[in-house]
Amino acid sequence: MKMFTDMKILIDPKGRKYIFKGEDMHTKDGMIKADEINNCDVGGTVKTHMGTEYAVIHPNITDIMQKARRGPQAITLKDASLIVGYANLHFGSKVLNSGTGSGILDIFLAHIVYPEKVISYEIRDDFAKIAGKNFERFGIDNVEIKMKNIYEGIDEENLDAVILDLPEPWLVIPHAVKKLKIGGILISFSPSIEQSKKFHDALNINFLQETYECVLRDWDMKVVRPCSRMIAHTGFITVARLISRNKEVKKSEEEQKDVKESEEEKEDVKESEEEKKDVKSENRDEQTDIKSENNEAQTDVEKENDEAQTDIESENKEV
Ligand SMILES: C[S@@+](CC[C@H](N)C(=O)[O-])C[C@H]1O[C@@H](n2cnc3c(N)ncnc32)[C@H](O)[C@@H]1O
């Protein structure tokens, strides 16, 4: 199979790139014969029939990621680069990626871990076909696509990294805990912060974890200011490093202790509130007694006053 590193790419005077597919090329500046390109060494130039010169070089991995066919939303170079860096990937790393999508991330991963094979899980045949064609076109022969739902489990053992770009990454955590090496990295790329938060919350104390927003700002160096147009948002990555496999039980014990303590605290609060209520109602009763005693005393005094008044009035009448 012809590797992309043996292929040729043509660059026009404006810096636009064209992958040479082995046939005559029809460009904006005219036609270039396939024979002419085949006979031109990299570093040389070919001319269109209208006389415009195109440079000839080998494509690199960024050209291949740009030129690959796309099905579902594909990863960008900046996101893929952060993933590779934080996943600590290198020559020979054992990595599982899911979902495959158009295979753009797989192409990048395969380039990094070569000659090791990238394992890529996908559930949709149509996307797997697009990815397969991309691998074939660019001579990527170290990716194995498996038609498998990763939420149901991982077959491979002793993985250096598990990389996720799919809707419910948190469902993969229990499988990754079993199949990653200690020190291995689980990375999830998500376009939405809600997904990242849910993934973060589902990670347990077996993992050290960090979340980053993937931002890259282009600058227009002619005017020395940021470009007016840029890809403003792609997503977030959460990087989780497996530091232990057996803290699950300990955690659940600790959680149970926490729950017990918080229940006891709640009980204490309830008791003290009830005590307060009792004191209040006792006070209220006492208050009522005092009031009714006062009322009775008042009535007696008033009665006595009335009687005295009547006596005086009758005495006066007699006088
Ligand atoms: C955003 S795309 C991935 C794009 C890929 N990173 C790329 O660069 O081309 C998400 C993919 O995950 C696949 N997928 C979704 N749920 C899955 C699951 N449970 N197991 C495997 N693949 C899944 C989808 O079919 C889709 O192809």
Short mmCIF file of C-alpha atoms in Angstrom, two decimals, residues 109-290:
data_model
loop_
_atom_site.label_atom_id
_atom_site.label_comp_id
_atom_site.label_asym_id
_atom_site.label_seq_id
_atom_site.Cartn_x
_atom_site.Cartn_y
_atom_site.Cartn_z
CA LEU A 109 -3.24 8.65 16.23
CA ALA A 110 -2.02 6.03 13.74
CA HIS A 111 0.72 8.40 12.61
CA ILE A 112 1.89 8.89 16.21
CA VAL A 113 1.82 5.28 17.51
CA TYR A 114 3.08 3.57 14.29
CA PRO A 115 3.92 0.68 13.96
CA GLU A 116 1.45 -0.12 16.79
CA LYS A 117 -2.15 -0.50 15.63
CA VAL A 118 -4.92 1.92 16.69
CA ILE A 119 -8.15 0.12 17.66
CA SER A 120 -11.24 2.14 16.74
CA TYR A 121 -14.83 1.27 17.81
CA GLU A 122 -17.79 2.48 15.73
CA ILE A 123 -21.50 1.61 15.71
CA ARG A 124 -22.47 3.02 12.29
CA ASP A 125 -21.61 1.16 9.09
CA ASP A 126 -21.86 4.27 6.90
CA PHE A 127 -19.30 6.18 9.00
CA ALA A 128 -17.01 3.15 9.23
CA LYS A 129 -17.05 2.99 5.40
CA ILE A 130 -16.05 6.65 5.06
CA ALA A 131 -13.22 6.11 7.55
CA GLY A 132 -12.12 2.91 5.80
CA LYS A 133 -11.94 4.73 2.45
CA ASN A 134 -9.89 7.54 4.00
CA PHE A 135 -7.41 5.01 5.42
CA GLU A 136 -7.16 3.27 2.05
CA ARG A 137 -6.70 6.50 0.10
CA PHE A 138 -3.85 7.71 2.30
CA GLY A 139 -2.17 4.36 2.93
CA ILE A 140 -2.98 4.24 6.65
CA ASP A 141 -2.64 0.52 7.43
CA ASN A 142 -2.38 0.52 11.22
CA VAL A 143 -6.00 1.24 12.20
CA GLU A 144 -8.44 -1.58 12.94
CA ILE A 145 -12.10 -0.54 12.93
CA LYS A 146 -14.33 -2.73 15.12
CA MET A 147 -18.10 -2.51 14.74
CA LYS A 148 -18.78 -2.41 18.47
CA ASN A 149 -20.71 -0.36 21.01
CA ILE A 150 -18.09 0.84 23.48
CA TYR A 151 -20.74 1.44 26.17
CA GLU A 152 -21.02 -2.36 26.40
CA GLY A 153 -17.34 -2.98 27.10
CA ILE A 154 -13.76 -2.99 25.86
CA ASP A 155 -12.07 -6.19 24.55
CA GLU A 156 -8.47 -4.98 24.59
CA GLU A 157 -6.27 -5.22 27.70
CA ASN A 158 -3.39 -3.19 29.07
CA LEU A 159 -4.12 0.00 27.13
CA ASP A 160 -1.97 3.14 27.38
CA ALA A 161 -4.91 5.35 26.42
CA VAL A 162 -8.62 5.31 25.73
CA ILE A 163 -9.88 8.28 23.71
CA LEU A 164 -13.54 9.18 23.43
CA ASP A 165 -15.39 11.48 21.05
CA LEU A 166 -18.99 10.36 21.48
CA PRO A 167 -22.23 11.49 23.13
CA GLU A 168 -22.17 9.64 26.51
CA PRO A 169 -18.50 9.17 27.48
CA TRP A 170 -19.33 8.61 31.17
CA LEU A 171 -20.75 5.18 30.25
CA VAL A 172 -17.24 4.06 29.25
CA ILE A 173 -15.56 4.86 32.60
CA PRO A 174 -16.18 1.47 34.32
CA HIS A 175 -14.78 -0.37 31.26
CA ALA A 176 -11.75 1.92 30.99
CA VAL A 177 -10.89 1.38 34.68
CA LYS A 178 -10.55 -2.35 33.96
CA LYS A 179 -8.67 -2.10 30.66
CA LEU A 180 -6.23 0.80 31.08
CA LYS A 181 -2.73 0.29 32.44
CA ILE A 182 -2.14 1.97 35.81
CA GLY A 183 -0.98 5.45 34.81
CA GLY A 184 -2.90 5.08 31.54
CA ILE A 185 -4.98 8.00 30.27
CA LEU A 186 -8.68 8.28 29.56
CA ILE A 187 -9.53 11.37 27.49
CA SER A 188 -12.96 12.58 26.51
CA PHE A 189 -13.54 15.30 23.92
CA SER A 190 -17.00 16.91 24.12
CA PRO A 191 -18.44 19.93 22.35
CA SER A 192 -20.66 20.80 25.31
CA ILE A 193 -19.68 21.71 28.87
CA GLU A 194 -22.71 19.79 30.20
CA GLN A 195 -21.26 16.57 28.75
CA SER A 196 -17.85 17.40 30.20
CA LYS A 197 -19.37 18.08 33.63
CA LYS A 198 -21.26 14.79 33.58
CA PHE A 199 -18.08 12.94 32.58
CA HIS A 200 -16.09 14.75 35.28
CA ASP A 201 -18.68 13.91 37.95
CA ALA A 202 -18.74 10.25 36.95
CA LEU A 203 -14.96 9.86 37.30
CA ASN A 204 -14.07 8.41 40.69
CA ILE A 205 -11.06 8.77 42.95
CA ASN A 206 -9.18 6.20 40.86
CA PHE A 207 -8.45 9.10 38.48
CA LEU A 208 -6.48 12.34 38.57
CA GLN A 209 -8.36 14.66 36.28
CA GLU A 210 -8.30 18.05 34.54
CA THR A 211 -10.60 19.75 32.00
CA TYR A 212 -9.52 22.24 29.33
CA GLU A 213 -11.30 24.28 26.71
CA CYS A 214 -9.51 23.80 23.37
CA VAL A 215 -8.90 27.32 22.09
CA LEU A 216 -6.50 28.38 19.33
CA ARG A 217 -6.52 31.94 18.00
CA ASP A 218 -5.20 32.68 14.50
CA TRP A 219 -3.29 35.94 13.95
CA ASP A 220 -3.09 37.92 10.74
CA MET A 221 0.59 38.81 10.78
CA LYS A 222 0.29 41.35 7.92
CA VAL A 223 -1.71 43.64 10.18
CA VAL A 224 -0.49 42.04 13.44
CA ARG A 225 -3.88 41.42 15.03
CA PRO A 226 -6.11 38.39 15.58
CA CYS A 227 -7.89 37.19 12.41
CA SER A 228 -11.46 38.49 12.12
CA ARG A 229 -12.65 35.00 11.31
CA MET A 230 -11.73 31.91 13.29
CA ILE A 231 -13.21 28.63 14.50
CA ALA A 232 -14.44 30.10 17.76
CA HIS A 233 -15.55 26.92 19.50
CA THR A 234 -14.90 23.22 19.08
CA GLY A 235 -14.99 21.70 22.55
CA PHE A 236 -13.46 20.66 25.85
CA ILE A 237 -11.17 17.81 26.79
CA THR A 238 -11.18 16.06 30.13
CA VAL A 239 -7.96 14.20 30.82
CA ALA A 240 -8.20 11.46 33.46
CA ARG A 241 -5.17 9.49 34.61
CA LEU A 242 -5.77 6.11 36.22
CA ILE A 243 -3.85 6.02 39.50
CA SER A 244 -5.52 3.02 41.12
CA ARG A 245 -8.05 0.34 40.27
CA ASN A 246 -9.28 -0.59 43.73
CA LYS A 247 -10.33 2.64 45.39
CA GLU A 248 -13.92 2.04 44.32
CA VAL A 249 -14.81 0.09 47.49
CA LYS A 250 -13.00 2.51 49.75
CA LYS A 251 -14.82 5.36 48.08
CA SER A 252 -18.21 3.76 48.52
CA GLU A 253 -17.36 3.12 52.21
CA GLU A 254 -16.34 6.75 52.58
CA GLU A 255 -19.47 7.83 50.76
CA GLN A 256 -21.58 5.68 53.09
CA LYS A 257 -19.79 7.24 56.10
CA ASP A 258 -20.49 10.70 54.67
CA VAL A 259 -24.15 9.82 54.12
CA LYS A 260 -24.41 8.42 57.69
CA GLU A 261 -22.79 11.53 59.15
CA SER A 262 -25.01 13.84 57.18
CA GLU A 263 -28.09 11.85 58.25
CA GLU A 264 -26.99 12.10 61.89
CA GLU A 265 -26.46 15.83 61.45
CA LYS A 266 -29.94 16.14 59.93
CA GLU A 267 -31.39 14.16 62.87
CA ASP A 268 -29.62 16.50 65.35
CA VAL A 269 -30.96 19.55 63.55
CA LYS A 270 -34.48 18.03 63.58
CA GLU A 271 -34.25 17.28 67.31
CA SER A 272 -33.05 20.75 68.17
CA GLU A 273 -35.83 22.25 66.04
CA GLU A 274 -38.38 20.12 67.91
CA GLU A 275 -36.90 21.20 71.23
CA LYS A 276 -37.17 24.81 70.13
CA LYS A 277 -40.79 24.17 69.11
CA ASP A 278 -41.55 22.68 72.59
CA VAL A 279 -39.99 25.66 74.37
CA LYS A 280 -42.00 27.99 72.15
CA SER A 281 -45.28 26.22 72.83
CA GLU A 282 -44.55 26.11 76.61
CA ASN A 283 -43.88 29.83 76.54
CA ARG A 284 -47.09 30.34 74.58
CA ASP A 285 -49.08 28.32 77.21
CA GLU A 286 -47.52 30.29 80.05
CA GLN A 287 -48.30 33.50 78.24
CA THR A 288 -51.93 32.41 77.80
CA ASP A 289 -52.23 31.54 81.53
CA ILE A 290 -50.84 34.89 82.56
#
